[in-house]
Each structure stands twice: as C-alpha cells, then as structure tokens.
PDB file of C-alpha atoms in Angstrom:
ATOM      1  CA  MET A   1      40.197 -66.103  23.458  1.00  0.00           C
ATOM      2  CA  ASP A   2      42.795 -68.516  24.749  1.00  0.00           C
ATOM      3  CA  ALA A   3      41.989 -68.032  28.457  1.00  0.00           C
ATOM      4  CA  HIS A   4      42.806 -70.400  31.333  1.00  0.00           C
ATOM      5  CA  TYR A   5      41.745 -70.373  34.946  1.00  0.00           C
ATOM      6  CA  ILE A   6      44.536 -70.633  37.543  1.00  0.00           C
ATOM      7  CA  GLN A   7      43.657 -71.841  41.088  1.00  0.00           C
ATOM      8  CA  SER A   8      44.809 -69.222  43.463  1.00  0.00           C
ATOM      9  CA  LYS A   9      45.338 -71.600  46.410  1.00  0.00           C
ATOM     10  CA  SER A  10      48.247 -73.276  44.615  1.00  0.00           C
ATOM     11  CA  LEU A  11      50.058 -69.879  44.418  1.00  0.00           C
ATOM     12  CA  GLN A  12      49.782 -68.705  48.009  1.00  0.00           C
ATOM     13  CA  PRO A  13      52.855 -70.395  49.535  1.00  0.00           C
ATOM     14  CA  SER A  14      55.419 -68.839  47.197  1.00  0.00           C
ATOM     15  CA  ALA A  15      53.829 -66.012  45.155  1.00  0.00           C
ATOM     16  CA  ASN A  16      52.239 -63.945  47.850  1.00  0.00           C
ATOM     17  CA  TYR A  17      50.396 -62.117  45.194  1.00  0.00           C
ATOM     18  CA  ARG A  18      47.408 -61.254  47.475  1.00  0.00           C
ATOM     19  CA  MET A  19      49.655 -59.076  49.802  1.00  0.00           C
ATOM     20  CA  GLN A  20      50.292 -56.866  46.742  1.00  0.00           C
ATOM     21  CA  ILE A  21      46.652 -56.191  46.063  1.00  0.00           C
ATOM     22  CA  ARG A  22      46.111 -53.477  48.613  1.00  0.00           C
ATOM     23  CA  SER A  23      45.333 -50.149  46.979  1.00  0.00           C
ATOM     24  CA  LYS A  24      44.062 -51.349  43.650  1.00  0.00           C
ATOM     25  CA  PRO A  25      41.513 -54.236  43.161  1.00  0.00           C
ATOM     26  CA  ILE A  26      43.162 -55.938  40.116  1.00  0.00           C
ATOM     27  CA  MET A  27      46.671 -57.324  39.969  1.00  0.00           C
ATOM     28  CA  ILE A  28      47.950 -58.159  36.521  1.00  0.00           C
ATOM     29  CA  TYR A  29      51.099 -60.316  36.106  1.00  0.00           C
ATOM     30  CA  TYR A  30      52.645 -59.421  32.746  1.00  0.00           C
ATOM     31  CA  PHE A  31      55.006 -62.194  31.687  1.00  0.00           C
ATOM     32  CA  LEU A  32      57.418 -60.965  29.036  1.00  0.00           C
ATOM     33  CA  ASP A  33      60.709 -61.478  27.284  1.00  0.00           C
ATOM     34  CA  PRO A  34      61.940 -57.816  27.100  1.00  0.00           C
ATOM     35  CA  LEU A  35      63.426 -58.476  23.601  1.00  0.00           C
ATOM     36  CA  CYS A  36      60.489 -60.421  22.177  1.00  0.00           C
ATOM     37  CA  ASN A  37      58.668 -58.681  19.216  1.00  0.00           C
ATOM     38  CA  GLU A  38      55.229 -59.545  20.443  1.00  0.00           C
ATOM     39  CA  CYS A  39      56.074 -57.991  23.807  1.00  0.00           C
ATOM     40  CA  TRP A  40      57.085 -54.814  22.104  1.00  0.00           C
ATOM     41  CA  LEU A  41      53.758 -54.726  20.188  1.00  0.00           C
ATOM     42  CA  THR A  42      51.839 -55.400  23.434  1.00  0.00           C
ATOM     43  CA  GLU A  43      53.197 -52.180  25.013  1.00  0.00           C
ATOM     44  CA  SER A  44      50.459 -50.163  23.368  1.00  0.00           C
ATOM     45  CA  HIS A  45      47.837 -52.346  25.113  1.00  0.00           C
ATOM     46  CA  ILE A  46      49.514 -51.842  28.474  1.00  0.00           C
ATOM     47  CA  LYS A  47      49.777 -48.119  27.949  1.00  0.00           C
ATOM     48  CA  LYS A  48      46.088 -47.872  27.054  1.00  0.00           C
ATOM     49  CA  MET A  49      45.101 -49.968  30.127  1.00  0.00           C
ATOM     50  CA  ILE A  50      47.136 -47.634  32.306  1.00  0.00           C
ATOM     51  CA  ILE A  51      45.565 -44.486  30.814  1.00  0.00           C
ATOM     52  CA  GLU A  52      42.014 -45.828  30.909  1.00  0.00           C
ATOM     53  CA  TYR A  53      41.900 -47.999  34.034  1.00  0.00           C
ATOM     54  CA  GLY A  54      44.928 -46.933  36.087  1.00  0.00           C
ATOM     55  CA  PRO A  55      43.107 -46.430  39.364  1.00  0.00           C
ATOM     56  CA  TYR A  56      41.910 -50.092  39.292  1.00  0.00           C
ATOM     57  CA  ILE A  57      44.978 -52.085  38.070  1.00  0.00           C
ATOM     58  CA  GLN A  58      48.465 -52.801  39.240  1.00  0.00           C
ATOM     59  CA  ILE A  59      50.805 -54.221  36.596  1.00  0.00           C
ATOM     60  CA  ARG A  60      53.630 -56.435  37.772  1.00  0.00           C
ATOM     61  CA  PRO A  61      56.112 -57.381  34.989  1.00  0.00           C
ATOM     62  CA  VAL A  62      57.608 -60.885  35.276  1.00  0.00           C
ATOM     63  CA  ILE A  63      60.582 -61.320  33.090  1.00  0.00           C
ATOM     64  CA  SER A  64      62.584 -64.252  31.684  1.00  0.00           C
ATOM     65  CA  HIS A  65      63.233 -65.923  28.386  1.00  0.00           C
ATOM     66  CA  ILE A  66      61.548 -68.709  26.460  1.00  0.00           C
ATOM     67  CA  PHE A  67      63.636 -70.413  23.754  1.00  0.00           C
ATOM     68  CA  ASN A  68      61.137 -70.362  20.929  1.00  0.00           C
ATOM     69  CA  GLU A  69      60.373 -68.217  17.928  1.00  0.00           C
ATOM     70  CA  CYS A  70      57.939 -65.393  17.983  1.00  0.00           C
ATOM     71  CA  HIS A  71      55.440 -65.408  15.153  1.00  0.00           C
ATOM     72  CA  THR A  72      52.803 -62.789  14.294  1.00  0.00           C
ATOM     73  CA  SER A  73      51.167 -61.512  11.134  1.00  0.00           C
ATOM     74  CA  GLU A  74      51.485 -57.989  12.304  1.00  0.00           C
ATOM     75  CA  LYS A  75      54.187 -55.523  11.105  1.00  0.00           C
ATOM     76  CA  LEU A  76      57.164 -55.930  13.352  1.00  0.00           C
ATOM     77  CA  ILE A  77      59.909 -53.880  14.819  1.00  0.00           C
ATOM     78  CA  GLN A  78      62.795 -56.353  14.594  1.00  0.00           C
ATOM     79  CA  SER A  79      64.558 -57.261  17.893  1.00  0.00           C
ATOM     80  CA  PRO A  80      68.324 -57.611  17.929  1.00  0.00           C
ATOM     81  CA  LYS A  81      69.814 -61.061  18.478  1.00  0.00           C
ATOM     82  CA  ILE A  82      71.731 -60.369  21.592  1.00  0.00           C
ATOM     83  CA  ASP A  83      73.938 -63.242  22.892  1.00  0.00           C
ATOM     84  CA  LEU A  84      72.681 -65.091  25.914  1.00  0.00           C
ATOM     85  CA  TRP A  85      75.126 -63.611  28.388  1.00  0.00           C
ATOM     86  CA  ASN A  86      74.214 -59.968  27.443  1.00  0.00           C
ATOM     87  CA  LYS A  87      70.534 -60.918  27.456  1.00  0.00           C
ATOM     88  CA  TYR A  88      70.932 -62.273  30.986  1.00  0.00           C
ATOM     89  CA  TYR A  89      72.579 -58.929  31.915  1.00  0.00           C
ATOM     90  CA  VAL A  90      69.560 -57.107  30.583  1.00  0.00           C
ATOM     91  CA  LEU A  91      67.245 -59.241  32.625  1.00  0.00           C
ATOM     92  CA  ILE A  92      69.286 -58.768  35.829  1.00  0.00           C
ATOM     93  CA  SER A  93      69.360 -54.904  35.287  1.00  0.00           C
ATOM     94  CA  ILE A  94      65.582 -54.941  35.002  1.00  0.00           C
ATOM     95  CA  LYS A  95      65.258 -56.711  38.367  1.00  0.00           C
ATOM     96  CA  ALA A  96      67.935 -54.325  39.894  1.00  0.00           C
ATOM     97  CA  ALA A  97      65.716 -51.424  38.828  1.00  0.00           C
ATOM     98  CA  THR A  98      62.506 -53.029  40.214  1.00  0.00           C
ATOM     99  CA  LEU A  99      64.138 -53.280  43.605  1.00  0.00           C
ATOM    100  CA  GLN A 100      63.597 -49.454  43.784  1.00  0.00           C
ATOM    101  CA  GLY A 101      59.815 -50.099  43.406  1.00  0.00           C
ATOM    102  CA  ASN A 102      57.483 -51.551  40.781  1.00  0.00           C
ATOM    103  CA  GLN A 103      56.879 -48.185  39.129  1.00  0.00           C
ATOM    104  CA  ALA A 104      60.580 -47.573  38.834  1.00  0.00           C
ATOM    105  CA  GLY A 105      61.051 -51.011  37.389  1.00  0.00           C
ATOM    106  CA  GLN A 106      58.348 -50.489  34.728  1.00  0.00           C
ATOM    107  CA  GLU A 107      59.847 -47.137  33.790  1.00  0.00           C
ATOM    108  CA  TYR A 108      63.384 -48.650  33.386  1.00  0.00           C
ATOM    109  CA  LEU A 109      61.895 -51.620  31.514  1.00  0.00           C
ATOM    110  CA  ARG A 110      60.246 -49.273  29.007  1.00  0.00           C
ATOM    111  CA  HIS A 111      63.390 -47.286  28.497  1.00  0.00           C
ATOM    112  CA  ILE A 112      65.683 -50.304  28.041  1.00  0.00           C
ATOM    113  CA  GLN A 113      63.394 -51.888  25.630  1.00  0.00           C
ATOM    114  CA  GLN A 114      63.173 -48.712  23.491  1.00  0.00           C
ATOM    115  CA  SER A 115      66.930 -48.097  23.646  1.00  0.00           C
ATOM    116  CA  ILE A 116      67.701 -51.642  22.531  1.00  0.00           C
ATOM    117  CA  ILE A 117      65.244 -51.431  19.645  1.00  0.00           C
ATOM    118  CA  LEU A 118      66.723 -48.042  18.575  1.00  0.00           C
ATOM    119  CA  HIS A 119      70.241 -49.583  18.510  1.00  0.00           C
ATOM    120  CA  TYR A 120      69.102 -52.679  16.590  1.00  0.00           C
ATOM    121  CA  GLU A 121      71.847 -52.507  13.954  1.00  0.00           C
ATOM    122  CA  GLN A 122      74.742 -52.063  16.377  1.00  0.00           C
ATOM    123  CA  LEU A 123      73.589 -54.857  18.688  1.00  0.00           C
ATOM    124  CA  GLN A 124      73.584 -57.416  15.867  1.00  0.00           C
ATOM    125  CA  ILE A 125      77.019 -58.186  17.057  1.00  0.00           C
ATOM    126  CA  SER A 126      78.048 -58.670  20.741  1.00  0.00           C
ATOM    127  CA  ASN A 127      78.761 -55.231  22.002  1.00  0.00           C
ATOM    128  CA  ARG A 128      78.992 -55.082  25.787  1.00  0.00           C
ATOM    129  CA  LEU A 129      80.306 -51.478  25.934  1.00  0.00           C
ATOM    130  CA  LEU A 130      77.184 -50.269  23.961  1.00  0.00           C
ATOM    131  CA  LEU A 131      74.935 -52.283  26.180  1.00  0.00           C
ATOM    132  CA  ASP A 132      76.534 -50.811  29.295  1.00  0.00           C
ATOM    133  CA  ARG A 133      75.848 -47.367  27.949  1.00  0.00           C
ATOM    134  CA  LEU A 134      72.256 -48.121  27.130  1.00  0.00           C
ATOM    135  CA  ILE A 135      71.580 -49.589  30.628  1.00  0.00           C
ATOM    136  CA  ASP A 136      73.196 -46.506  32.226  1.00  0.00           C
ATOM    137  CA  GLN A 137      71.198 -44.172  30.141  1.00  0.00           C
ATOM    138  CA  ALA A 138      67.885 -46.044  30.775  1.00  0.00           C
ATOM    139  CA  ALA A 139      68.572 -46.005  34.554  1.00  0.00           C
ATOM    140  CA  LYS A 140      69.109 -42.272  34.414  1.00  0.00           C
ATOM    141  CA  LYS A 141      65.961 -41.626  32.324  1.00  0.00           C
ATOM    142  CA  ALA A 142      63.973 -43.712  34.807  1.00  0.00           C
ATOM    143  CA  ASN A 143      65.259 -41.403  37.531  1.00  0.00           C
ATOM    144  CA  LEU A 144      66.785 -44.327  39.532  1.00  0.00           C
ATOM    145  CA  ASP A 145      69.113 -43.894  42.376  1.00  0.00           C
ATOM    146  CA  ILE A 146      72.182 -44.687  40.286  1.00  0.00           C
ATOM    147  CA  ILE A 147      74.442 -45.751  43.166  1.00  0.00           C
ATOM    148  CA  GLU A 148      71.796 -48.101  44.550  1.00  0.00           C
ATOM    149  CA  PHE A 149      71.066 -49.480  41.042  1.00  0.00           C
ATOM    150  CA  TYR A 150      74.664 -50.430  40.380  1.00  0.00           C
ATOM    151  CA  TYR A 151      74.974 -51.895  43.934  1.00  0.00           C
ATOM    152  CA  ASP A 152      71.904 -54.098  43.372  1.00  0.00           C
ATOM    153  CA  LEU A 153      73.129 -55.003  39.808  1.00  0.00           C
ATOM    154  CA  ALA A 154      76.281 -56.461  41.330  1.00  0.00           C
ATOM    155  CA  SER A 155      74.550 -58.131  44.334  1.00  0.00           C
ATOM    156  CA  ASP A 156      72.795 -61.488  44.766  1.00  0.00           C
ATOM    157  CA  VAL A 157      69.516 -59.640  45.443  1.00  0.00           C
ATOM    158  CA  ALA A 158      68.745 -59.003  41.753  1.00  0.00           C
ATOM    159  CA  LYS A 159      69.721 -62.617  40.947  1.00  0.00           C
ATOM    160  CA  LYS A 160      67.327 -63.924  43.542  1.00  0.00           C
ATOM    161  CA  ALA A 161      64.582 -61.685  42.165  1.00  0.00           C
ATOM    162  CA  LEU A 162      65.117 -63.020  38.655  1.00  0.00           C
ATOM    163  CA  ARG A 163      64.959 -66.595  40.004  1.00  0.00           C
ATOM    164  CA  SER A 164      61.721 -65.749  41.700  1.00  0.00           C
ATOM    165  CA  ASP A 165      60.318 -64.539  38.291  1.00  0.00           C
ATOM    166  CA  LEU A 166      61.459 -67.834  36.725  1.00  0.00           C
ATOM    167  CA  HIS A 167      59.813 -69.793  39.489  1.00  0.00           C
ATOM    168  CA  LEU A 168      56.577 -67.848  39.129  1.00  0.00           C
ATOM    169  CA  LYS A 169      56.600 -68.472  35.343  1.00  0.00           C
ATOM    170  CA  ASN A 170      56.972 -72.187  35.944  1.00  0.00           C
ATOM    171  CA  GLU A 171      54.317 -72.118  38.668  1.00  0.00           C
ATOM    172  CA  MET A 172      51.775 -70.461  36.382  1.00  0.00           C
ATOM    173  CA  ASP A 173      52.888 -72.702  33.498  1.00  0.00           C
ATOM    174  CA  VAL A 174      53.654 -69.798  31.072  1.00  0.00           C
ATOM    175  CA  GLN A 175      54.701 -71.160  27.731  1.00  0.00           C
ATOM    176  CA  GLN A 176      54.371 -68.092  25.493  1.00  0.00           C
ATOM    177  CA  TYR A 177      55.153 -64.393  25.581  1.00  0.00           C
ATOM    178  CA  PRO A 178      53.448 -62.239  26.273  1.00  0.00           C
ATOM    179  CA  THR A 179      51.117 -63.777  28.880  1.00  0.00           C
ATOM    180  CA  PHE A 180      48.782 -61.904  31.187  1.00  0.00           C
ATOM    181  CA  VAL A 181      47.480 -63.354  34.448  1.00  0.00           C
ATOM    182  CA  PHE A 182      44.699 -61.367  36.096  1.00  0.00           C
ATOM    183  CA  PHE A 183      43.775 -61.612  39.744  1.00  0.00           C
ATOM    184  CA  SER A 184      40.966 -59.740  41.602  1.00  0.00           C
ATOM    185  CA  LYS A 185      40.580 -59.077  45.280  1.00  0.00           C
ATOM    186  CA  TYR A 186      36.857 -59.926  44.747  1.00  0.00           C
ATOM    187  CA  ILE A 187      37.601 -63.438  43.481  1.00  0.00           C
ATOM    188  CA  ASP A 188      39.510 -65.728  45.762  1.00  0.00           C
ATOM    189  CA  GLU A 189      39.231 -68.990  43.866  1.00  0.00           C
ATOM    190  CA  TYR A 190      41.121 -68.360  40.685  1.00  0.00           C
ATOM    191  CA  GLY A 191      42.956 -66.054  38.266  1.00  0.00           C
ATOM    192  CA  ILE A 192      42.600 -65.833  34.545  1.00  0.00           C
ATOM    193  CA  LYS A 193      45.553 -66.405  32.191  1.00  0.00           C
ATOM    194  CA  VAL A 194      45.601 -65.150  28.582  1.00  0.00           C
ATOM    195  CA  SER A 195      48.565 -65.980  26.309  1.00  0.00           C
ATOM    196  CA  GLY A 196      49.648 -64.260  23.172  1.00  0.00           C
ATOM    197  CA  ILE A 197      48.524 -60.945  21.697  1.00  0.00           C
ATOM    198  CA  GLN A 198      44.777 -60.499  22.045  1.00  0.00           C
ATOM    199  CA  PRO A 199      42.450 -57.637  20.979  1.00  0.00           C
ATOM    200  CA  TYR A 200      42.268 -54.910  23.507  1.00  0.00           C
ATOM    201  CA  GLU A 201      38.636 -55.598  24.066  1.00  0.00           C
ATOM    202  CA  THR A 202      39.582 -59.023  25.442  1.00  0.00           C
ATOM    203  CA  TYR A 203      41.545 -57.445  28.324  1.00  0.00           C
ATOM    204  CA  GLU A 204      38.694 -54.945  29.038  1.00  0.00           C
ATOM    205  CA  TYR A 205      36.198 -57.825  29.225  1.00  0.00           C
ATOM    206  CA  ILE A 206      38.303 -59.674  31.731  1.00  0.00           C
ATOM    207  CA  LEU A 207      38.749 -56.502  33.800  1.00  0.00           C
ATOM    208  CA  ARG A 208      35.034 -55.927  33.906  1.00  0.00           C
ATOM    209  CA  GLU A 209      34.326 -59.510  34.818  1.00  0.00           C
ATOM    210  CA  MET A 210      36.843 -59.626  37.598  1.00  0.00           C
ATOM    211  CA  MET A 211      35.739 -56.300  39.086  1.00  0.00           C
ATOM    212  CA  GLN A 212      32.212 -57.694  39.413  1.00  0.00           C
ATOM    213  CA  SER A 213      31.003 -54.095  39.110  1.00  0.00           C
ATOM    214  CA  ASP A 214      30.972 -51.277  36.624  1.00  0.00           C
ATOM    215  CA  LEU A 215      34.516 -50.399  35.541  1.00  0.00           C
ATOM    216  CA  LEU A 216      34.631 -46.656  34.900  1.00  0.00           C
ATOM    217  CA  GLU A 217      36.885 -45.560  32.033  1.00  0.00           C
ATOM    218  CA  GLN A 218      39.006 -42.593  32.955  1.00  0.00           C
ATOM    219  CA  ASN A 219      39.016 -39.344  30.895  1.00  0.00           C
ATOM    220  CA  LYS A 220      42.130 -39.619  28.657  1.00  0.00           C
ATOM    221  CA  PRO A 221      44.894 -37.028  29.411  1.00  0.00           C
ATOM    222  CA  SER A 222      45.968 -34.598  26.656  1.00  0.00           C
ATOM    223  CA  LEU A 223      48.543 -35.987  24.190  1.00  0.00           C
ATOM    224  CA  ILE A 224      51.408 -33.935  25.688  1.00  0.00           C
ATOM    225  CA  GLU A 225      50.585 -35.286  29.199  1.00  0.00           C
ATOM    226  CA  THR A 226      50.762 -38.828  27.801  1.00  0.00           C
ATOM    227  CA  PHE A 227      54.180 -37.957  26.303  1.00  0.00           C
ATOM    228  CA  GLN A 228      55.285 -36.569  29.668  1.00  0.00           C
ATOM    229  CA  TYR A 229      54.441 -39.822  31.349  1.00  0.00           C
ATOM    230  CA  PHE A 230      55.635 -42.358  28.776  1.00  0.00           C
ATOM    231  CA  LYS A 231      58.450 -40.211  27.193  1.00  0.00           C
ATOM    232  CA  ARG A 232      58.426 -42.031  23.773  1.00  0.00           C
ATOM    233  CA  LEU A 233      55.478 -43.109  21.676  1.00  0.00           C
ATOM    234  CA  LEU A 234      55.060 -44.631  18.251  1.00  0.00           C
ATOM    235  CA  THR A 235      52.581 -42.910  15.828  1.00  0.00           C
ATOM    236  CA  GLU A 236      50.658 -46.286  15.845  1.00  0.00           C
ATOM    237  CA  GLU A 237      50.502 -46.234  19.570  1.00  0.00           C
ATOM    238  CA  ILE A 238      49.025 -42.763  19.742  1.00  0.00           C
ATOM    239  CA  ALA A 239      46.396 -43.767  17.121  1.00  0.00           C
ATOM    240  CA  PHE A 240      45.609 -46.908  19.248  1.00  0.00           C
ATOM    241  CA  ILE A 241      45.515 -45.133  22.626  1.00  0.00           C
ATOM    242  CA  TYR A 242      43.282 -42.332  21.441  1.00  0.00           C
ATOM    243  CA  ASP A 243      41.244 -44.242  18.948  1.00  0.00           C
ATOM    244  CA  TYR A 244      42.449 -41.973  16.132  1.00  0.00           C
ATOM    245  CA  PRO A 245      42.786 -42.863  12.441  1.00  0.00           C
ATOM    246  CA  LEU A 246      46.476 -42.908  11.718  1.00  0.00           C
ATOM    247  CA  LYS A 247      46.182 -39.596   9.747  1.00  0.00           C
ATOM    248  CA  GLU A 248      44.640 -37.819  12.743  1.00  0.00           C
ATOM    249  CA  ALA A 249      47.377 -39.154  15.025  1.00  0.00           C
ATOM    250  CA  GLU A 250      50.048 -37.832  12.650  1.00  0.00           C
ATOM    251  CA  ARG A 251      48.209 -34.445  12.563  1.00  0.00           C
ATOM    252  CA  GLN A 252      48.179 -34.131  16.364  1.00  0.00           C
ATOM    253  CA  ILE A 253      51.831 -35.104  16.643  1.00  0.00           C
ATOM    254  CA  LYS A 254      52.765 -32.464  13.999  1.00  0.00           C
ATOM    255  CA  LYS A 255      51.227 -29.799  16.219  1.00  0.00           C
ATOM    256  CA  LEU A 256      53.483 -30.819  19.081  1.00  0.00           C
ATOM    257  CA  GLN A 257      56.489 -31.092  16.759  1.00  0.00           C
ATOM    258  CA  LEU A 258      55.882 -27.517  15.401  1.00  0.00           C
ATOM    259  CA  LYS A 259      55.943 -26.364  19.091  1.00  0.00           C
ATOM    260  CA  GLN A 260      59.195 -28.289  19.563  1.00  0.00           C
ATOM    261  CA  MET A 261      57.657 -30.395  22.272  1.00  0.00           C
ATOM    262  CA  VAL A 262      58.454 -33.687  20.619  1.00  0.00           C
ATOM    263  CA  LYS A 263      60.965 -34.877  18.108  1.00  0.00           C
ATOM    264  CA  LYS A 264      60.919 -37.755  15.649  1.00  0.00           C
ATOM    265  CA  ILE A 265      63.307 -40.742  15.715  1.00  0.00           C
ATOM    266  CA  GLU A 266      63.014 -43.213  12.886  1.00  0.00           C
ATOM    267  CA  VAL A 267      63.528 -46.889  13.881  1.00  0.00           C
ATOM    268  CA  ASN A 268      63.111 -49.894  11.632  1.00  0.00           C
ATOM    269  CA  GLY A 269      60.602 -48.187   9.429  1.00  0.00           C
ATOM    270  CA  PHE A 270      58.558 -46.747  12.312  1.00  0.00           C
ATOM    271  CA  ASP A 271      58.260 -43.195  13.493  1.00  0.00           C
ATOM    272  CA  LEU A 272      59.066 -42.982  17.248  1.00  0.00           C
ATOM    273  CA  TRP A 273      58.371 -39.628  18.860  1.00  0.00           C
ATOM    274  CA  GLU A 274      60.287 -38.485  22.000  1.00  0.00           C
ATOM    275  CA  TYR A 275      59.265 -35.877  24.481  1.00  0.00           C
ATOM    276  CA  CYS A 276      61.566 -32.948  24.498  1.00  0.00           C
ATOM    277  CA  GLY A 277      60.930 -31.759  28.107  1.00  0.00           C
TER     278      GLY A 277
END
C-alpha cells in the first residue's frame, strides 16, 4: 500500500477540514479528474464504501486535472479527449453543483461522468452544444435548483471554489488520480493519503484503524434500492458491491429487467444498467 501520513496542523489555516467533521467521524477527501479512467473505475469502491460504511464517512470530492497519462492493467472504459476549455467548463459545472451541497455535488458529478462516457464517440471532436446539453441533463437528474445552478455557473463563486480545490491538491501534494486522504476526528495529528487504485480491503483497513474502534458494516440494501440511489450501475459494479460472481450479478439484473425496473445501455463494451423509475 502506497500510504503517506499528512500532518493535520499544516492544513488548518486554509483547509478548515475539521469543521466539516461534525456528524460523521471520518472525512475522506477524494481527489479526482472527472475524465480520468482510473477515477471512473474507482467509483465502484466509493459506492461500496457508501453502502457499507455510510453512517461513518463523509466523502468530499476535490476536482482538478493532472497533465499525465493514466495507466492501469484493468479493462478500461475509454474517456473522451475533450479540449482544455471544455474540460474546464466541466470542472466549473461540478463546483457550481457542489454549491448546493456536498450531496448534490456528488450526485451531479456521478451523472456528468456517466453522460460523458456514454457520449464518448461524439465528444472525440469539440462539441460545445452537446456538452451544454449533457451538463443541463445531469443538473436536472441530480435534482439541482436549475436557476441557481446556472447563476453559480456564470459567477465567480464556482471559479473560487475550483481554485480552492487546486490549492488543496497542492497543499496535500497530490500527484496522481485518484488519491484518497482520510481524516478522523479521533486522530488530531495526521491524515493518511493513498494514491492510485488500491484493493477495497486497503480502504477498509484504513477506516478501521482511524475509527480506533469496531467499524460495523451495514446491511446491504436490496439491488433495486441501490439502483434508486445511484441510478446507473455497471454489471461489474453490482458484482463488486454485492460480492457476487459476475454470472450471479447478471442473473439478479435480469430479474429487474424482466420487471421493466432497469434498462440496458451498452457503452464501450460494458453493460450499463439504468433505473427506470
């Protein structure tokens, strides 16, 4: 495990992270590039953490862009090569959504990531009109206040929020995406930074260590309840979240498909399932 300790005292003047750890004991800063392949793959880890340890953790996405190549031996969903201006527009839209609350920001982030991946082919060329439509659809699916969203998108507030994320990235010396930084209200001296895709057990181990007590895994919701929360799931994600063999995940999804509760969308060789409610 490539883990590093971060002294918390050096973060207090500008990050103010401890003010955010009020109702839940663990704060996880999730540093990501929303168009990075590894960050897409890490979504299954995040979803599983939310399902299993939601009462204990608060996840705060921190977005920016690192100009390096993403490498992994895992099967990838390819990300479109969006030009820098449109990529900046995506980043600003995420911060505008987050101004309506961290939960709203995460919901919007999830929808815009999925929408961009779904329109991979069209976005290989610069297509601002399509991107505008995807951003609008993601905002509506995330149940944002649309008027407020577009007001924030055009204001300096979202730009300042993005600059704050970039400052936090530099402050924590993040050099790779994804990177997770864990802080606990039980440990004042340091946080733990983990870079790159790690086995899910690595994150579980850190959570248990930082809680300094037994971390009770929650009973998993039904599959349809998980769809109602996340809206779209890959077959591989369902197998990962529920510890199913892939064939069993496919069987469970087929049950919901026959009831017309989910529908299939093929994307880059993967089966993405969307909740029909």
